[in-house]
């Protein structure tokens, strides 16, 4: 005997289940996209590396928790926070370079430089070279760059080591240009120009190697 066909209502119910399953998937995807968009718009307000690292940890925990129901979005967080690290480090370096330029423009050059050998004896182990204190603009520049490193060490993605090293080199290149144009455009007498040459020498031989070495401590030898 011929079997009766299944009731049409059963097929309709199955189609309805699939429709609602698709709807739930779309809703979840849109909620994740909205979350990421909100995150991108908010991270630029964070100005400290420790706070950025804390937000990253909380977001990763949220992604891991939602992974239990198939909504693990942690891989999508990486480029968002890389942009935040890039901006935070770049802005901090820019402030250091701009401040250096302002101080250099208004700097009153000493007639006689302090005794560098005596200052080396006063230097604290592991600290910045004390010779930089001979010229306050250099000391302020070094301090600004070290502040950038201090923020970076809380959230230093290994994949960004080469890129951030390039940002540091670009900033040091801007300092080179600032010194070059100051030497050309400034009206210095012989004594002041001698002090200016001393600053340039301290920058090239003392400060640049020191900040590159400090960067290498964050990224295991990358300079």
mmCIF file of C-alpha atoms in Angstrom:
data_model
loop_
_atom_site.group_PDB
_atom_site.id
_atom_site.type_symbol
_atom_site.label_atom_id
_atom_site.label_comp_id
_atom_site.label_asym_id
_atom_site.label_seq_id
_atom_site.Cartn_x
_atom_site.Cartn_y
_atom_site.Cartn_z
ATOM 1 C CA UNK A 1 0.000 0.000 0.000
ATOM 2 C CA UNK A 2 1.094 3.529 -0.741
ATOM 3 C CA UNK A 3 2.223 5.489 2.319
ATOM 4 C CA UNK A 4 0.572 8.783 2.962
ATOM 5 C CA UNK A 5 2.832 11.810 2.551
ATOM 6 C CA UNK A 6 3.962 13.523 5.766
ATOM 7 C CA UNK A 7 1.897 16.437 6.846
ATOM 8 C CA UNK A 8 2.894 19.739 5.313
ATOM 9 C CA UNK A 9 3.044 21.339 8.729
ATOM 10 C CA UNK A 10 6.220 19.371 9.662
ATOM 11 C CA UNK A 11 8.244 20.793 6.745
ATOM 12 C CA UNK A 12 7.061 24.293 7.578
ATOM 13 C CA UNK A 13 8.217 23.914 11.167
ATOM 14 C CA UNK A 14 11.679 22.773 10.035
ATOM 15 C CA UNK A 15 11.978 25.738 7.678
ATOM 16 C CA UNK A 16 10.956 28.030 10.513
ATOM 17 C CA UNK A 17 13.688 26.565 12.763
ATOM 18 C CA UNK A 18 16.336 27.186 10.111
ATOM 19 C CA UNK A 19 15.045 30.724 9.605
ATOM 20 C CA UNK A 20 15.364 31.528 13.300
ATOM 21 C CA UNK A 21 18.813 29.893 13.438
ATOM 22 C CA UNK A 22 19.981 32.163 10.620
ATOM 23 C CA UNK A 23 18.439 35.141 12.385
ATOM 24 C CA UNK A 24 20.312 34.345 15.591
ATOM 25 C CA UNK A 25 23.572 34.029 13.653
ATOM 26 C CA UNK A 26 23.070 37.398 11.957
ATOM 27 C CA UNK A 27 22.151 39.059 15.249
ATOM 28 C CA UNK A 28 25.262 37.665 16.972
ATOM 29 C CA UNK A 29 27.540 38.764 14.114
ATOM 30 C CA UNK A 30 26.078 42.254 14.193
ATOM 31 C CA UNK A 31 26.500 42.509 17.962
ATOM 32 C CA UNK A 32 30.171 41.548 17.669
ATOM 33 C CA UNK A 33 30.672 44.072 14.860
ATOM 34 C CA UNK A 34 28.978 46.756 16.954
ATOM 35 C CA UNK A 35 31.199 45.865 19.918
ATOM 36 C CA UNK A 36 34.360 46.166 17.819
ATOM 37 C CA UNK A 37 33.226 49.479 16.348
ATOM 38 C CA UNK A 38 32.569 50.865 19.827
ATOM 39 C CA UNK A 39 35.971 49.608 20.929
ATOM 40 C CA UNK A 40 37.759 51.332 18.024
ATOM 41 C CA UNK A 41 36.024 54.579 18.844
ATOM 42 C CA UNK A 42 36.935 54.411 22.528
ATOM 43 C CA UNK A 43 40.528 53.203 22.651
ATOM 44 C CA UNK A 44 41.994 56.512 21.463
ATOM 45 C CA UNK A 45 40.847 58.047 24.766
ATOM 46 C CA UNK A 46 43.248 55.777 26.659
ATOM 47 C CA UNK A 47 46.572 57.528 27.203
ATOM 48 C CA UNK A 48 48.337 55.010 29.466
ATOM 49 C CA UNK A 49 49.782 51.655 28.490
ATOM 50 C CA UNK A 50 48.726 49.970 31.724
ATOM 51 C CA UNK A 51 45.078 50.932 31.150
ATOM 52 C CA UNK A 52 45.229 49.761 27.535
ATOM 53 C CA UNK A 53 46.641 46.414 28.663
ATOM 54 C CA UNK A 54 43.846 46.062 31.238
ATOM 55 C CA UNK A 55 41.150 46.725 28.630
ATOM 56 C CA UNK A 56 42.772 44.203 26.291
ATOM 57 C CA UNK A 57 42.726 41.501 28.978
ATOM 58 C CA UNK A 58 39.051 42.122 29.718
ATOM 59 C CA UNK A 59 38.129 42.009 26.038
ATOM 60 C CA UNK A 60 40.040 38.778 25.534
ATOM 61 C CA UNK A 61 38.260 37.245 28.514
ATOM 62 C CA UNK A 62 34.919 38.306 27.031
ATOM 63 C CA UNK A 63 35.819 36.679 23.709
ATOM 64 C CA UNK A 64 36.920 33.483 25.445
ATOM 65 C CA UNK A 65 33.658 33.322 27.416
ATOM 66 C CA UNK A 66 31.513 33.784 24.322
ATOM 67 C CA UNK A 67 33.584 31.094 22.603
ATOM 68 C CA UNK A 68 31.631 28.540 24.614
ATOM 69 C CA UNK A 69 28.613 29.307 22.447
ATOM 70 C CA UNK A 70 30.543 29.718 19.206
ATOM 71 C CA UNK A 71 31.165 33.478 19.351
ATOM 72 C CA UNK A 72 34.897 33.591 20.004
ATOM 73 C CA UNK A 73 36.000 36.887 18.438
ATOM 74 C CA UNK A 74 39.432 37.209 20.059
ATOM 75 C CA UNK A 75 41.268 37.087 16.731
ATOM 76 C CA UNK A 76 39.349 40.221 15.684
ATOM 77 C CA UNK A 77 40.662 42.119 18.706
ATOM 78 C CA UNK A 78 44.318 41.917 17.680
ATOM 79 C CA UNK A 79 44.324 44.514 14.847
ATOM 80 C CA UNK A 80 42.141 46.859 16.909
ATOM 81 C CA UNK A 81 44.591 46.900 19.803
ATOM 82 C CA UNK A 82 47.605 47.021 17.502
ATOM 83 C CA UNK A 83 46.225 50.286 16.108
ATOM 84 C CA UNK A 84 45.808 51.569 19.658
ATOM 85 C CA UNK A 85 49.399 50.663 20.586
ATOM 86 C CA UNK A 86 50.686 52.268 17.375
ATOM 87 C CA UNK A 87 48.838 55.505 18.091
ATOM 88 C CA UNK A 88 49.778 55.603 21.769
ATOM 89 C CA UNK A 89 53.483 55.063 21.100
ATOM 90 C CA UNK A 90 53.563 57.402 18.101
ATOM 91 C CA UNK A 91 51.822 60.257 19.922
ATOM 92 C CA UNK A 92 54.121 59.911 22.916
ATOM 93 C CA UNK A 93 57.213 60.048 20.698
ATOM 94 C CA UNK A 94 55.806 63.032 18.841
ATOM 95 C CA UNK A 95 55.298 64.933 22.107
ATOM 96 C CA UNK A 96 58.899 64.230 23.096
ATOM 97 C CA UNK A 97 60.270 65.490 19.757
ATOM 98 C CA UNK A 98 58.076 68.615 19.714
ATOM 99 C CA UNK A 99 59.008 69.479 23.297
ATOM 100 C CA UNK A 100 62.680 69.084 22.418
ATOM 101 C CA UNK A 101 62.324 71.474 19.492
ATOM 102 C CA UNK A 102 60.625 74.094 21.666
ATOM 103 C CA UNK A 103 63.262 73.854 24.374
ATOM 104 C CA UNK A 104 66.102 73.980 21.855
ATOM 105 C CA UNK A 105 64.702 77.139 20.260
ATOM 106 C CA UNK A 106 64.695 79.001 23.585
ATOM 107 C CA UNK A 107 67.780 77.433 25.134
ATOM 108 C CA UNK A 108 70.433 79.708 26.651
ATOM 109 C CA UNK A 109 73.756 78.093 25.828
ATOM 110 C CA UNK A 110 76.239 77.815 28.694
ATOM 111 C CA UNK A 111 79.637 79.426 28.287
ATOM 112 C CA UNK A 112 81.353 76.433 29.870
ATOM 113 C CA UNK A 113 80.096 72.851 29.954
ATOM 114 C CA UNK A 114 80.072 70.932 33.265
ATOM 115 C CA UNK A 115 82.751 68.364 33.940
ATOM 116 C CA UNK A 116 81.458 65.198 32.209
ATOM 117 C CA UNK A 117 83.850 62.902 34.076
ATOM 118 C CA UNK A 118 82.524 64.079 37.428
ATOM 119 C CA UNK A 119 78.929 63.577 36.255
ATOM 120 C CA UNK A 120 79.692 60.028 35.105
ATOM 121 C CA UNK A 121 80.783 59.199 38.646
ATOM 122 C CA UNK A 122 77.392 60.391 39.943
ATOM 123 C CA UNK A 123 75.387 58.269 37.489
ATOM 124 C CA UNK A 124 73.064 55.703 39.058
ATOM 125 C CA UNK A 125 73.567 52.114 37.840
ATOM 126 C CA UNK A 126 71.130 51.296 35.035
ATOM 127 C CA UNK A 127 69.821 54.852 34.840
ATOM 128 C CA UNK A 128 70.079 57.370 32.000
ATOM 129 C CA UNK A 129 73.583 58.661 31.278
ATOM 130 C CA UNK A 130 74.162 61.614 33.550
ATOM 131 C CA UNK A 131 76.103 63.418 30.815
ATOM 132 C CA UNK A 132 72.721 64.288 29.275
ATOM 133 C CA UNK A 133 72.156 66.699 32.148
ATOM 134 C CA UNK A 134 74.795 68.973 30.637
ATOM 135 C CA UNK A 135 72.090 70.174 28.230
ATOM 136 C CA UNK A 136 68.472 70.275 29.534
ATOM 137 C CA UNK A 137 66.871 69.876 26.057
ATOM 138 C CA UNK A 138 68.627 66.516 25.672
ATOM 139 C CA UNK A 139 67.613 65.463 29.170
ATOM 140 C CA UNK A 140 63.970 66.343 28.454
ATOM 141 C CA UNK A 141 64.085 64.493 25.124
ATOM 142 C CA UNK A 142 65.535 61.378 26.726
ATOM 143 C CA UNK A 143 62.939 61.536 29.491
ATOM 144 C CA UNK A 144 60.110 61.867 26.963
ATOM 145 C CA UNK A 145 61.315 58.859 24.976
ATOM 146 C CA UNK A 146 61.696 56.811 28.159
ATOM 147 C CA UNK A 147 58.126 57.723 29.106
ATOM 148 C CA UNK A 148 57.061 56.329 25.710
ATOM 149 C CA UNK A 149 58.889 53.096 26.488
ATOM 150 C CA UNK A 150 57.300 52.952 29.923
ATOM 151 C CA UNK A 151 53.833 53.050 28.351
ATOM 152 C CA UNK A 152 54.810 50.545 25.660
ATOM 153 C CA UNK A 153 56.160 47.918 28.045
ATOM 154 C CA UNK A 154 52.651 47.250 29.393
ATOM 155 C CA UNK A 155 51.307 46.356 25.947
ATOM 156 C CA UNK A 156 54.106 45.485 23.539
ATOM 157 C CA UNK A 157 52.905 43.069 20.812
ATOM 158 C CA UNK A 158 55.838 41.035 19.528
ATOM 159 C CA UNK A 159 54.508 41.216 15.981
ATOM 160 C CA UNK A 160 54.939 45.010 16.085
ATOM 161 C CA UNK A 161 58.588 45.046 17.164
ATOM 162 C CA UNK A 162 59.994 46.006 13.764
ATOM 163 C CA UNK A 163 57.247 48.573 13.113
ATOM 164 C CA UNK A 164 57.694 50.302 16.474
ATOM 165 C CA UNK A 165 61.463 50.228 16.036
ATOM 166 C CA UNK A 166 60.889 52.038 12.750
ATOM 167 C CA UNK A 167 58.734 54.630 14.528
ATOM 168 C CA UNK A 168 61.540 55.226 17.021
ATOM 169 C CA UNK A 169 64.095 55.587 14.218
ATOM 170 C CA UNK A 170 61.804 58.042 12.411
ATOM 171 C CA UNK A 171 61.492 60.150 15.560
ATOM 172 C CA UNK A 172 65.260 60.176 16.035
ATOM 173 C CA UNK A 173 65.542 61.215 12.395
ATOM 174 C CA UNK A 174 63.276 64.190 13.117
ATOM 175 C CA UNK A 175 65.592 65.163 15.967
ATOM 176 C CA UNK A 176 68.537 64.966 13.546
ATOM 177 C CA UNK A 177 66.773 67.383 11.185
ATOM 178 C CA UNK A 178 65.886 69.730 14.050
ATOM 179 C CA UNK A 179 69.523 69.891 15.111
ATOM 180 C CA UNK A 180 70.681 70.346 11.539
ATOM 181 C CA UNK A 181 68.373 73.272 10.805
ATOM 182 C CA UNK A 182 69.041 74.860 14.184
ATOM 183 C CA UNK A 183 72.762 74.786 13.452
ATOM 184 C CA UNK A 184 72.183 76.441 10.080
ATOM 185 C CA UNK A 185 69.617 79.054 11.103
ATOM 186 C CA UNK A 186 70.751 80.059 14.605
ATOM 187 C CA UNK A 187 72.987 83.044 15.261
ATOM 188 C CA UNK A 188 75.502 81.634 17.762
ATOM 189 C CA UNK A 189 78.837 83.051 18.777
ATOM 190 C CA UNK A 190 81.933 80.870 18.965
ATOM 191 C CA UNK A 191 81.392 79.844 22.590
ATOM 192 C CA UNK A 192 77.707 79.036 22.078
ATOM 193 C CA UNK A 193 78.433 77.100 18.891
ATOM 194 C CA UNK A 194 80.989 75.037 20.784
ATOM 195 C CA UNK A 195 78.315 74.175 23.347
ATOM 196 C CA UNK A 196 75.915 73.320 20.514
ATOM 197 C CA UNK A 197 78.478 70.946 19.020
ATOM 198 C CA UNK A 198 78.828 69.371 22.456
ATOM 199 C CA UNK A 199 75.055 68.781 22.575
ATOM 200 C CA UNK A 200 75.119 67.198 19.112
ATOM 201 C CA UNK A 201 77.986 64.955 20.193
ATOM 202 C CA UNK A 202 76.145 63.899 23.368
ATOM 203 C CA UNK A 203 73.033 63.179 21.343
ATOM 204 C CA UNK A 204 74.804 61.005 18.791
ATOM 205 C CA UNK A 205 77.293 59.213 21.036
ATOM 206 C CA UNK A 206 75.370 58.924 24.313
ATOM 207 C CA UNK A 207 71.609 59.395 24.004
ATOM 208 C CA UNK A 208 70.859 57.514 20.768
ATOM 209 C CA UNK A 209 72.729 54.337 21.839
ATOM 210 C CA UNK A 210 71.084 54.519 25.250
ATOM 211 C CA UNK A 211 67.492 54.800 23.961
ATOM 212 C CA UNK A 212 68.074 52.028 21.425
ATOM 213 C CA UNK A 213 69.437 49.817 24.166
ATOM 214 C CA UNK A 214 66.401 50.643 26.313
ATOM 215 C CA UNK A 215 64.065 49.707 23.441
ATOM 216 C CA UNK A 216 65.965 46.421 23.128
ATOM 217 C CA UNK A 217 65.051 45.593 26.729
ATOM 218 C CA UNK A 218 61.383 45.661 25.782
ATOM 219 C CA UNK A 219 61.784 43.523 22.648
ATOM 220 C CA UNK A 220 64.685 41.242 23.579
ATOM 221 C CA UNK A 221 67.585 42.866 21.781
ATOM 222 C CA UNK A 222 65.698 44.630 18.963
ATOM 223 C CA UNK A 223 67.347 48.034 18.421
#
